[in-house]
Coordinates of C-alpha atoms and ligand atoms in Angstrom, one line a residue:
M1 CA 76.1 146.7 116.9
V2 CA 79.4 145.8 118.3
F3 CA 80.2 142.2 119.1
A4 CA 81.5 142.2 122.7
K5 CA 83.3 140.1 125.4
P6 CA 81.4 140.0 128.6
E7 CA 83.0 141.2 131.8
L8 CA 80.5 139.4 133.8
V9 CA 78.7 136.0 132.9
L10 CA 75.4 135.5 134.7
L11 CA 74.9 131.8 134.8
H12 CA 71.9 129.7 135.5
P13 CA 72.8 126.1 136.6
P14 CA 70.5 123.1 136.4
S15 CA 69.1 122.0 139.8
V16 CA 71.3 119.0 139.5
Y17 CA 74.6 118.6 137.7
D18 CA 74.6 116.5 135.7
F19 CA 70.9 115.6 135.6
R20 CA 71.5 113.7 132.4
K21 CA 73.7 111.2 134.0
I22 CA 72.2 110.5 137.3
T23 CA 69.6 107.9 137.8
A24 CA 66.6 109.4 139.3
V25 CA 62.9 109.1 138.7
P26 CA 61.7 112.4 137.7
S27 CA 59.3 114.0 140.2
P28 CA 56.1 115.8 139.3
I29 CA 57.4 118.9 141.4
S30 CA 58.1 121.0 138.3
D31 CA 54.7 120.0 136.7
L32 CA 53.1 123.3 137.8
V33 CA 55.8 125.6 136.2
P34 CA 57.1 126.0 132.8
S35 CA 60.4 124.3 133.6
T36 CA 61.3 120.6 133.4
P37 CA 62.8 118.9 136.6
A38 CA 66.1 120.7 135.7
F39 CA 64.4 123.9 136.7
E40 CA 65.9 125.6 133.8
L41 CA 63.9 128.9 134.1
Y42 CA 66.1 131.5 135.5
P43 CA 64.9 134.3 137.9
I44 CA 63.6 137.4 135.9
G45 CA 66.1 139.4 138.2
F46 CA 69.0 138.2 135.8
T47 CA 67.7 140.5 133.0
F48 CA 67.4 143.5 135.4
L49 CA 71.0 142.8 136.7
G50 CA 72.3 142.5 133.1
E51 CA 70.5 145.8 132.0
Y52 CA 71.7 147.7 135.1
L53 CA 75.3 146.6 134.8
E54 CA 75.4 147.3 131.0
R55 CA 74.0 150.7 131.7
N56 CA 76.9 151.3 134.1
G57 CA 79.6 150.1 131.7
I58 CA 80.0 146.4 132.6
N59 CA 79.2 144.0 129.6
T60 CA 77.0 141.2 130.9
R61 CA 76.1 138.1 129.2
I62 CA 73.3 135.7 130.5
V63 CA 74.0 132.0 130.0
N64 CA 71.3 129.5 130.8
L65 CA 73.5 126.5 131.3
A66 CA 70.6 124.3 132.3
Q67 CA 68.8 125.1 129.1
R68 CA 71.9 124.3 126.9
M69 CA 72.3 121.0 128.7
L70 CA 68.5 120.2 128.3
E71 CA 68.4 121.0 124.7
D72 CA 71.3 118.8 123.7
E73 CA 71.9 115.6 125.6
G74 CA 75.7 115.7 124.1
F75 CA 76.2 119.2 125.2
D76 CA 79.7 119.3 126.9
A77 CA 79.2 121.8 129.8
P78 CA 82.9 121.9 130.9
S79 CA 84.1 122.5 127.4
F80 CA 81.7 125.2 126.9
L81 CA 82.4 126.9 130.3
S82 CA 86.1 126.7 129.5
K83 CA 85.6 129.0 126.6
L84 CA 84.1 131.7 128.7
R85 CA 86.7 134.0 130.3
P86 CA 84.9 136.9 132.0
R87 CA 86.1 138.9 134.9
A88 CA 83.6 137.2 137.2
F89 CA 80.9 134.7 137.0
G90 CA 77.6 135.3 138.9
L91 CA 75.3 132.4 139.7
D92 CA 71.8 132.5 140.9
F93 CA 70.9 130.6 143.9
H94 CA 67.3 131.7 144.3
W95 CA 65.5 128.4 144.8
L96 CA 66.8 125.8 147.1
T97 CA 66.2 123.1 144.4
H98 CA 69.4 124.3 142.9
A99 CA 71.6 123.7 146.0
Q100 CA 73.4 120.7 144.4
G101 CA 73.7 122.3 140.9
V102 CA 75.0 125.6 142.1
L103 CA 77.7 124.0 144.3
E104 CA 78.7 121.5 141.4
V105 CA 78.8 124.0 138.6
S106 CA 80.9 126.4 140.9
R107 CA 83.2 123.7 141.6
I108 CA 83.7 122.8 137.9
L109 CA 84.1 126.6 137.1
K110 CA 86.8 126.9 139.7
E111 CA 88.4 124.0 138.5
I112 CA 88.6 125.3 135.0
H113 CA 89.2 129.0 136.0
P114 CA 90.8 129.0 139.3
D115 CA 91.4 132.8 139.1
I116 CA 87.9 134.0 138.1
P117 CA 85.8 134.9 141.1
I118 CA 82.4 133.3 141.6
I119 CA 79.5 135.5 143.0
L120 CA 76.3 134.0 144.2
G121 CA 72.9 135.7 144.9
G122 CA 69.3 134.9 145.6
Y123 CA 67.0 134.1 148.5
S124 CA 68.7 130.7 149.2
A125 CA 72.3 132.2 148.7
T126 CA 71.1 135.0 151.3
F127 CA 70.0 132.4 153.8
F128 CA 73.1 130.2 153.5
H129 CA 75.6 132.9 152.8
R130 CA 78.0 131.8 155.6
E131 CA 77.8 128.2 154.8
L132 CA 78.3 128.8 151.0
L133 CA 81.7 130.5 151.9
N134 CA 82.8 127.3 153.5
Y135 CA 83.0 126.0 150.1
P136 CA 86.3 126.9 148.4
Q137 CA 84.8 127.4 145.0
I138 CA 82.4 130.4 146.3
D139 CA 84.1 133.8 146.6
Y140 CA 81.3 136.3 147.3
V141 CA 77.7 136.2 148.2
I142 CA 75.4 139.2 147.7
R143 CA 72.4 139.1 150.2
G144 CA 69.1 140.7 149.6
D145 CA 66.4 140.8 147.1
S146 CA 67.8 143.6 145.1
T147 CA 71.4 143.0 144.1
E148 CA 72.0 145.5 141.1
V149 CA 73.8 148.1 143.1
P150 CA 75.9 145.8 145.2
L151 CA 76.7 143.7 142.2
L152 CA 78.1 146.7 140.4
K153 CA 80.1 147.7 143.3
T154 CA 81.5 144.2 143.6
M155 CA 82.6 144.4 139.9
E156 CA 84.3 147.7 140.9
V157 CA 86.2 145.8 143.6
L158 CA 87.3 143.2 140.9
R159 CA 88.3 146.2 138.7
G160 CA 90.7 147.2 141.7
A161 CA 88.4 150.5 142.0
A162 CA 86.9 149.7 145.4
S163 CA 87.5 147.6 148.3
P164 CA 85.1 144.8 149.5
E165 CA 84.2 146.5 153.0
E166 CA 82.6 149.2 150.8
V167 CA 80.1 146.9 149.2
P168 CA 76.7 146.7 150.9
N169 CA 75.1 143.2 151.5
L170 CA 78.4 141.4 150.7
T171 CA 79.6 138.4 152.5
Y172 CA 83.2 137.4 151.6
R173 CA 86.3 135.9 152.8
E174 CA 89.1 138.1 154.2
G175 CA 92.8 137.3 153.3
D176 CA 93.1 135.3 156.5
G177 CA 90.2 133.1 155.5
S178 CA 87.8 134.5 158.1
I179 CA 84.3 135.3 156.8
R180 CA 83.3 139.0 156.8
E181 CA 79.5 140.0 156.5
N182 CA 78.9 143.6 155.5
P183 CA 75.8 145.2 156.8
L184 CA 72.5 144.6 154.7
S185 CA 72.1 148.2 154.1
Y186 CA 71.0 148.1 150.5
V187 CA 67.1 147.6 150.6
P188 CA 65.5 149.9 148.0
A189 CA 62.1 151.2 149.0
G190 CA 61.1 151.6 145.2
L191 CA 62.1 149.9 142.0
E192 CA 62.2 153.1 139.8
Y193 CA 65.8 152.4 139.1
L194 CA 65.2 149.0 137.2
G195 CA 65.6 149.5 133.6
D196 CA 64.5 148.3 130.1
N197 CA 65.2 144.7 130.6
Y198 CA 63.6 143.3 127.7
R199 CA 65.5 145.7 125.2
Y200 CA 68.8 144.6 127.1
A201 CA 67.8 141.0 126.5
I202 CA 67.2 141.4 122.8
R203 CA 70.3 143.4 122.3
S204 CA 72.5 141.0 124.2
V205 CA 71.6 138.1 121.8
F206 CA 73.3 140.1 119.1
K207 CA 76.0 141.6 121.1
Y208 CA 77.3 138.3 122.3
R209 CA 76.3 136.4 119.1
D210 CA 74.5 133.8 121.2
W211 CA 70.8 133.3 120.7
K212 CA 70.9 129.9 122.3
S213 CA 72.1 130.7 125.9
P214 CA 69.7 133.4 127.1
R215 CA 66.5 131.4 126.4
A216 CA 64.4 131.3 129.6
F217 CA 63.3 127.7 129.4
W218 CA 63.3 124.6 127.1
N219 CA 60.7 125.5 124.5
W220 CA 60.7 129.2 124.8
W221 CA 61.7 129.7 121.1
S222 CA 58.4 128.1 120.0
Y223 CA 56.4 129.7 123.0
P224 CA 58.0 133.0 123.9
I225 CA 55.9 133.9 127.0
T226 CA 57.5 136.8 128.8
M227 CA 57.2 138.0 132.5
V228 CA 56.8 141.5 133.7
L229 CA 57.8 142.3 137.3
T230 CA 55.6 144.5 139.2
C231 CA 57.1 144.4 142.7
R232 CA 59.6 142.8 145.1
G233 CA 58.2 141.6 148.4
C234 CA 54.8 140.6 149.5
T235 CA 52.2 142.1 151.8
R236 CA 51.1 138.5 152.8
D237 CA 52.9 135.8 154.9
C238 CA 52.1 132.4 153.6
G239 CA 53.7 129.7 155.8
F240 CA 55.6 128.0 153.1
C241 CA 56.9 130.9 151.2
G242 CA 60.4 132.3 151.1
G243 CA 59.2 135.4 149.6
S244 CA 56.6 136.1 152.4
S245 CA 56.7 139.3 154.3
S246 CA 58.2 137.8 157.4
A247 CA 60.8 135.7 155.4
L248 CA 61.9 138.9 153.4
L249 CA 62.1 140.9 156.7
E250 CA 64.3 138.3 158.3
L251 CA 66.4 137.6 155.2
C252 CA 66.7 140.7 153.2
G253 CA 65.7 143.4 155.7
R254 CA 62.6 144.2 153.5
R255 CA 59.8 145.9 155.7
Q256 CA 57.4 146.4 152.9
P257 CA 57.2 145.4 149.2
A258 CA 58.9 147.7 146.6
F259 CA 56.7 148.4 143.6
R260 CA 57.7 149.3 140.0
P261 CA 55.9 152.5 138.8
P262 CA 52.7 151.8 136.8
E263 CA 54.3 153.6 133.8
R264 CA 57.3 151.2 133.7
I265 CA 55.0 148.1 133.8
A266 CA 52.7 149.7 130.9
Y267 CA 56.2 150.3 129.2
D268 CA 57.3 146.7 129.3
V269 CA 53.8 145.6 128.2
S270 CA 54.0 147.9 125.3
L271 CA 57.5 146.9 124.2
I272 CA 56.8 143.2 124.5
S273 CA 53.6 143.5 122.5
K274 CA 55.7 145.1 119.7
F275 CA 57.9 142.1 119.3
T276 CA 55.8 139.1 120.2
T277 CA 52.1 138.1 120.5
A278 CA 52.9 135.4 123.1
P279 CA 51.2 135.9 126.6
I280 CA 52.5 138.2 129.0
F281 CA 52.6 137.1 132.8
L282 CA 52.4 139.8 135.3
V283 CA 54.5 138.7 138.3
G284 CA 52.8 139.8 141.6
D285 CA 49.4 140.7 142.5
L286 CA 48.7 144.3 141.5
Q287 CA 46.3 144.7 144.3
Q288 CA 49.1 144.6 146.9
G289 CA 49.9 148.3 145.9
G290 CA 46.3 149.3 146.8
R291 CA 43.3 150.1 144.7
D292 CA 44.8 153.2 143.0
Y293 CA 48.0 151.5 142.2
A294 CA 46.1 148.6 140.6
M295 CA 43.6 150.6 138.6
N296 CA 46.3 153.1 137.5
T297 CA 48.4 150.3 136.2
I298 CA 45.6 148.7 134.4
E299 CA 44.5 152.0 132.9
L300 CA 48.1 152.6 131.5
M301 CA 48.3 149.1 130.2
S302 CA 45.0 149.4 128.5
Q303 CA 46.2 152.5 126.7
V304 CA 48.8 150.3 125.0
D305 CA 46.1 148.1 123.9
P306 CA 47.9 144.9 123.8
K307 CA 46.4 141.8 122.0
N308 CA 48.4 139.5 123.9
H309 CA 47.0 137.3 126.6
L310 CA 47.8 139.2 129.9
V311 CA 48.0 136.8 132.9
F312 CA 47.4 138.2 136.4
E313 CA 48.1 136.8 139.8
L314 CA 45.7 136.9 142.6
F315 CA 47.3 136.5 146.0
S316 CA 43.9 137.0 147.7
P317 CA 40.2 137.6 146.5
A318 CA 39.8 140.8 144.8
P319 CA 36.7 143.1 144.6
R320 CA 34.3 142.8 141.7
E321 CA 35.5 146.1 140.4
F322 CA 39.0 144.7 139.7
F323 CA 37.6 142.0 137.4
D324 CA 35.2 144.4 135.6
R325 CA 38.1 146.7 135.0
L326 CA 40.2 144.0 133.5
G327 CA 37.2 142.9 131.3
S328 CA 36.7 146.4 130.1
S329 CA 40.4 147.1 129.5
F330 CA 41.8 144.1 127.7
D331 CA 40.7 141.6 124.9
N332 CA 42.4 138.7 126.5
F333 CA 43.0 138.5 130.2
D334 CA 43.8 135.4 132.4
L335 CA 44.0 134.9 136.0
Q336 CA 45.7 132.5 138.6
I337 CA 44.9 132.0 142.1
S338 CA 46.2 129.6 144.7
P339 CA 43.7 128.4 147.4
D340 CA 45.9 125.4 148.1
S341 CA 43.3 123.3 149.7
H342 CA 39.5 123.1 149.4
D343 CA 39.4 123.1 153.3
P344 CA 39.4 126.6 154.5
E345 CA 40.9 125.6 157.8
I346 CA 43.9 124.2 156.2
R347 CA 44.1 127.2 154.0
E348 CA 44.0 129.4 157.2
L349 CA 46.9 127.5 158.7
L350 CA 48.9 128.5 155.6
G351 CA 48.1 132.1 156.2
K352 CA 45.4 132.5 153.6
D353 CA 42.2 133.9 155.3
Y354 CA 39.5 133.6 152.7
D355 CA 36.7 131.0 152.6
N356 CA 35.3 129.1 149.7
D357 CA 32.3 131.5 149.3
E358 CA 34.7 134.3 148.7
L359 CA 36.9 132.2 146.4
E360 CA 33.8 131.1 144.3
R361 CA 32.4 134.6 144.2
N362 CA 35.8 135.8 142.7
I363 CA 35.7 132.9 140.1
G364 CA 32.1 133.8 139.1
W365 CA 33.2 137.6 138.7
A366 CA 36.3 136.7 136.9
L367 CA 34.6 134.6 134.4
E368 CA 31.6 137.0 133.9
A369 CA 34.1 139.8 133.2
G370 CA 35.6 137.7 130.4
C371 CA 38.6 136.0 131.9
K372 CA 39.7 133.5 129.2
K373 CA 41.3 130.9 131.6
L374 CA 41.4 130.9 135.3
D375 CA 44.0 128.6 136.8
V376 CA 43.4 127.3 140.3
F377 CA 46.2 125.7 142.2
F378 CA 46.0 123.3 144.9
M379 CA 49.0 121.8 146.9
I380 CA 49.8 118.4 148.5
G381 CA 51.8 118.1 151.7
L382 CA 50.2 120.9 153.8
P383 CA 49.9 121.1 157.5
G384 CA 46.6 119.5 158.6
Q385 CA 46.2 117.8 155.3
T386 CA 45.7 114.0 155.2
R387 CA 45.3 111.6 152.2
D388 CA 41.4 111.9 152.5
S389 CA 41.7 115.6 152.5
V390 CA 43.8 115.7 149.4
L391 CA 41.2 113.4 147.5
E392 CA 38.4 115.8 148.7
T393 CA 40.2 118.5 147.2
V394 CA 40.2 116.7 143.8
D395 CA 36.3 116.3 144.4
Y396 CA 36.1 119.9 145.0
C397 CA 37.9 120.6 141.5
A398 CA 35.0 118.3 140.1
Y399 CA 32.5 120.6 141.9
L400 CA 34.2 123.8 140.5
L401 CA 34.2 122.4 137.0
R402 CA 30.5 121.6 137.2
N403 CA 29.6 124.9 138.4
F404 CA 32.0 127.2 136.3
G405 CA 32.9 125.1 133.3
P406 CA 36.1 124.5 131.4
R407 CA 37.5 128.1 131.5
L408 CA 38.5 127.1 135.0
N409 CA 41.5 125.0 135.1
P410 CA 42.3 123.3 138.3
F411 CA 45.9 122.0 139.1
I412 CA 47.2 119.9 141.9
G413 CA 50.8 118.9 142.8
P414 CA 53.4 118.5 145.7
L415 CA 54.1 121.8 147.6
A416 CA 57.8 121.8 147.0
P417 CA 60.8 119.4 147.6
F418 CA 62.0 121.7 150.3
I419 CA 60.5 124.1 152.8
D420 CA 61.9 127.6 151.6
P421 CA 64.5 128.8 154.1
G422 CA 63.3 131.6 156.3
C423 CA 59.7 131.1 155.8
P424 CA 57.2 130.6 158.7
F425 CA 57.1 126.8 158.4
F426 CA 61.0 126.7 158.4
R427 CA 61.3 129.1 161.3
Q428 CA 58.7 127.4 163.5
P429 CA 58.2 123.9 162.2
D430 CA 56.6 122.5 165.4
K431 CA 54.0 125.2 165.5
Y432 CA 52.7 123.9 162.0
G433 CA 53.3 120.1 162.6
I434 CA 56.2 120.1 160.3
R435 CA 59.5 117.9 160.6
L436 CA 62.3 119.2 158.7
I437 CA 64.5 116.5 157.5
H438 CA 67.5 118.3 155.9
R439 CA 69.4 120.9 157.9
T440 CA 72.6 122.0 156.1
L441 CA 73.2 123.0 152.6
E442 CA 75.1 119.7 152.0
D443 CA 72.0 117.9 153.1
Y444 CA 69.9 119.5 150.6
A445 CA 72.6 119.1 147.8
Q446 CA 72.9 115.4 148.5
A447 CA 69.1 114.9 148.8
A448 CA 68.8 116.3 145.3
L449 CA 70.7 113.2 143.9
S450 CA 68.1 110.7 145.4
P451 CA 66.8 108.2 142.9
H452 CA 63.3 108.3 144.6
W453 CA 61.9 111.8 144.9
R454 CA 60.4 110.7 148.3
D455 CA 64.0 110.8 149.7
M456 CA 64.5 114.3 148.2
L457 CA 61.6 115.8 150.1
G458 CA 63.0 117.9 152.8
Y459 CA 60.0 117.6 155.2
E460 CA 57.0 115.7 156.2
T461 CA 54.1 116.6 158.4
R462 CA 52.4 115.1 161.4
W463 CA 49.6 114.0 159.1
M464 CA 51.6 112.6 156.2
S465 CA 54.9 111.0 155.8
R466 CA 57.0 111.5 152.8
Q467 CA 56.0 108.2 151.4
D468 CA 52.3 109.3 152.0
I469 CA 52.9 112.5 150.1
V470 CA 54.3 110.6 147.2
D471 CA 51.5 108.0 147.1
V472 CA 48.7 110.5 147.3
T473 CA 50.3 112.7 144.7
Y474 CA 49.8 110.0 142.0
E475 CA 46.3 109.2 143.1
A476 CA 45.3 112.9 143.0
L477 CA 47.2 113.4 139.7
L478 CA 45.4 110.4 138.0
E479 CA 42.1 111.5 139.4
L480 CA 42.4 115.1 138.2
N481 CA 43.7 114.0 134.7
A482 CA 40.5 111.8 134.3
L483 CA 38.4 114.8 135.4
K484 CA 40.0 117.2 133.0
S485 CA 39.7 114.8 130.2
K486 CA 36.0 114.2 131.0
N487 CA 35.4 118.0 131.2
G488 CA 37.1 118.8 127.8
L489 CA 40.2 120.5 129.4
L490 CA 42.5 117.9 128.0
S491 CA 42.3 116.1 124.7
P492 CA 41.7 112.2 125.1
K493 CA 45.1 111.8 123.5
R494 CA 46.8 114.1 125.9
A495 CA 45.0 112.6 128.8
A496 CA 46.1 109.1 127.9
L497 CA 49.8 110.2 127.5
N498 CA 49.6 111.8 131.0
E499 CA 48.0 108.8 132.4
R500 CA 50.7 106.3 131.0
R501 CA 53.5 108.6 132.1
L502 CA 52.2 108.7 135.6
R503 CA 51.6 105.0 135.8
D504 CA 55.0 104.3 134.3
T505 CA 56.5 106.7 136.9
V506 CA 54.7 104.7 139.8
S507 CA 56.0 101.4 138.4
L508 CA 59.6 102.8 138.1
L509 CA 59.4 104.2 141.7
K510 CA 58.5 100.7 142.9
L511 CA 61.5 99.0 141.0
V512 CA 63.7 101.8 142.6
D513 CA 62.2 101.0 146.1
D514 CA 62.9 97.3 145.7
I515 CA 66.5 98.1 144.6
L516 CA 67.0 100.5 147.6
E517 CA 66.2 97.5 149.9
L518 CA 69.1 95.4 148.7
P519 CA 71.6 95.0 151.5
D520 CA 74.7 95.5 149.4
A521 CA 75.6 99.1 148.3
G522 CA 77.5 97.9 145.3
M523 CA 74.6 95.8 144.1
R524 CA 72.2 98.8 144.7
R525 CA 74.5 100.9 142.5
R526 CA 74.7 98.4 139.8
E527 CA 70.9 97.6 139.8
L528 CA 70.1 101.4 139.7
E529 CA 72.4 101.8 136.9
K530 CA 70.2 99.4 134.9
L531 CA 67.4 101.8 135.3
S532 CA 69.2 104.8 134.0
E533 CA 67.9 104.4 130.5
E534 CA 64.3 104.2 131.6
C535 CA 64.6 107.2 133.9
R536 CA 66.1 109.1 130.9
R537 CA 63.3 108.1 128.7
L538 CA 60.7 109.2 131.4
R539 CA 62.5 112.5 131.7
Q540 CA 62.3 113.1 128.1
R541 CA 58.6 112.6 128.0
L542 CA 58.3 115.5 130.2
Y543 CA 59.6 117.7 127.4
L544 CA 56.3 118.0 125.9
P545 CA 54.6 121.5 125.9
K546 CA 52.7 121.9 128.9
E547 CA 49.4 122.7 127.3
E548 CA 47.4 123.1 130.4
L549 CA 49.8 125.8 131.6
M550 CA 49.9 127.7 128.3
W551 CA 47.9 130.6 127.0
P552 CA 47.4 131.1 123.2
L553 CA 49.4 133.4 121.0
T554 CA 47.4 135.9 119.2
G555 CA 49.5 136.0 116.1
S556 CA 53.0 135.4 115.0
R557 CA 55.5 134.3 117.6
F558 CA 58.0 137.0 116.8
R559 CA 57.6 140.4 114.8
M560 CA 61.1 140.4 113.3
L561 CA 60.9 143.9 111.7
N562 CA 59.9 145.3 115.0
I563 CA 62.9 143.5 116.7
L564 CA 65.2 145.0 114.1
R565 CA 63.7 148.4 115.0
I566 CA 64.2 147.8 118.8
L567 CA 67.9 147.1 117.9
M568 CA 68.3 150.0 115.9
G569 CA 66.7 152.1 118.7
W570 CA 63.7 153.2 116.4
I571 CA 61.3 151.7 118.9
Ligands
SF4_601 S1 52.9 132.6 148.2 FE1 52.4 134.3 147.0 S2 51.0 135.4 148.3 FE2 51.9 134.1 149.6 S3 53.6 135.1 150.6 FE3 54.5 134.0 148.8 S4 54.3 135.6 147.2 FE4 53.0 136.3 148.8

C-alpha cells in the first residue's frame, strides 16, 4: 500500500459552520436519523464517487469535516483545511439543511486556497446551481443524481485535458463572468458502472493515513452500521420529497429509477459481512424494481448467509410473500415504513395511497415472518394536520403497541426544517395549503443560524403556524417517550433522560423567546450570548447513542483479519 496525496478531496461540511460557536437551541429534527444536528452523515454517493475516480486514476480522499468538528470541540477546521492541497475540493450539497455550512466552508477554503477550484454536487446544488455561482467561492456545480462521469470529466478539465463545455451536467462561470449551463445529458438508466465502494473506503483509510476523517457519523467507530445502495430515483411521488419521481424528473432529468444489479447488492452484503457484524441498511425499497427484482435480490443475498441484521425500507405496503421470503432467507431482518400520519386522508395528501388496514396487515405479516424490529415513522407539520391530529397519531402509536407488541417501534418528529426544493409541495405550495417562508439560498443559509428552530423552519401550513409545529412537537415527543417507556421500548433511565432533555429544551426555547422580544439588538445579542453554554451542553446531551434507532451487532464490531485480507486483495 502506497501512501498517496489526493488529487481530489471530497469534503462534507456541517449543516452550520461553526455550530460549536453559535447560540442555537438544538432542534429535534435530526432525532430520527443517526446524525446529530450538525448532520454529519455524508451521502453514500461520496464513496461511489471516490471509487469511480480512483478506478480512473484520480486519487480521491473523503473528509468528513462535520464529524471532525463534532468529535473535538477544539478541532481547528481552518488549520486542518490549510494543510490539504488537492487539485480540487468537492463538497456535497445534497440536503438543504447544509446551505449555510456549504457556503461558509467554501468561503473559508477559497480564502485559504484561492487557486483551488471548488465543485459542488447534490440535489440542492442542482436546484440552486445558478444562484450558487453568484458566490465567488463556488467554481463549478455538477447537476443530476449521478455525477461520477461528469466529475471525472471536470477533473480532466482541471488537468488541462478537456474543456468545460465538454462536461455534461456542468454549470460554471465563463471567462467574462457569465454563467454557462451545459445540457443535463448524463442520466444513467442503470447503475452497473458503480463499483466496490466499501473496498475503496477501507483502502482509502490506509492510503491517506487517516482513519478519522472518513467516518460516516459521530459514533460510527463503536457502531459501524453500513448502507447498501439499491437504486437512484423513486417510483413514488411523495409531496415533501426532493427525491420523488416528479422532483427527480424536473431536477435531474430522471424518467425512471436506475437500479443496481442484484448481484452487486449481494456482493456488497457479502463483503460487509466479512469485515463487520454491524447492521446493514438497504437504501431504497426493493419492491420498486418489481417482484422478480426483489425476489432475485433477496435470493442472492440469502446465499451469502449474512448474520448481520439486514434493514429493509418499505415505501408502500408489500404482499405477504415478500415478508415470508425475508423470514425464510435471513436470521435477522428488520423493516422501516413511514405512514407519516395515522389519518389516511392526510397520508393521501402526501401521495401515499394506503389505508390503515393495509398498514396493519403488513405489520402483522412482517412480525409473523420474524421481523426483529419494525420502525414506523410519523411526521409533524403535514398538510391537513392540526395539533389534535398529531396527538391522535400518538394515540394510534399506543393502539399499534397494544396490538403488535414491542417489536414495533413508533417514532414521531418534525417533517424537516425546509421543504425539499423541487418536490411537489415546493412547486405547488398553494395546492397543499403550504406557505413557503424562505425563497433564496441566502434565506436558507441565514435561517440556519436562528437561535430558535421555529425561525429556521422554512414553511408553515394552513393548519399550523411554525410556533404550533414547535409546540406540538414537544407535546408529542413527551407523550411518545412515556408510551415507549411504559411498553418496555425504552429503559426507565433512558426515558427519564429523554424527558429531562425535552423539558430543558422547552425551557431554553422560552428563554430565547423572551430575549428575542427585547427591543435593542445589542442587548439581544448579549443576552443570547449568556445562553451559549447552556445550548452547548444541551447539544452535547444529544451525543448519546440513539438506541431506539439501532439494531444489534451479532458479533465483534470489526473482523480485523478480514480487513487485512481485503486490503491485500485476498478477499
Ligand atoms: S419519501 Fe421515500 S417513497 Fe416517497 S418519494 Fe421520497 S424516496 Fe420515494
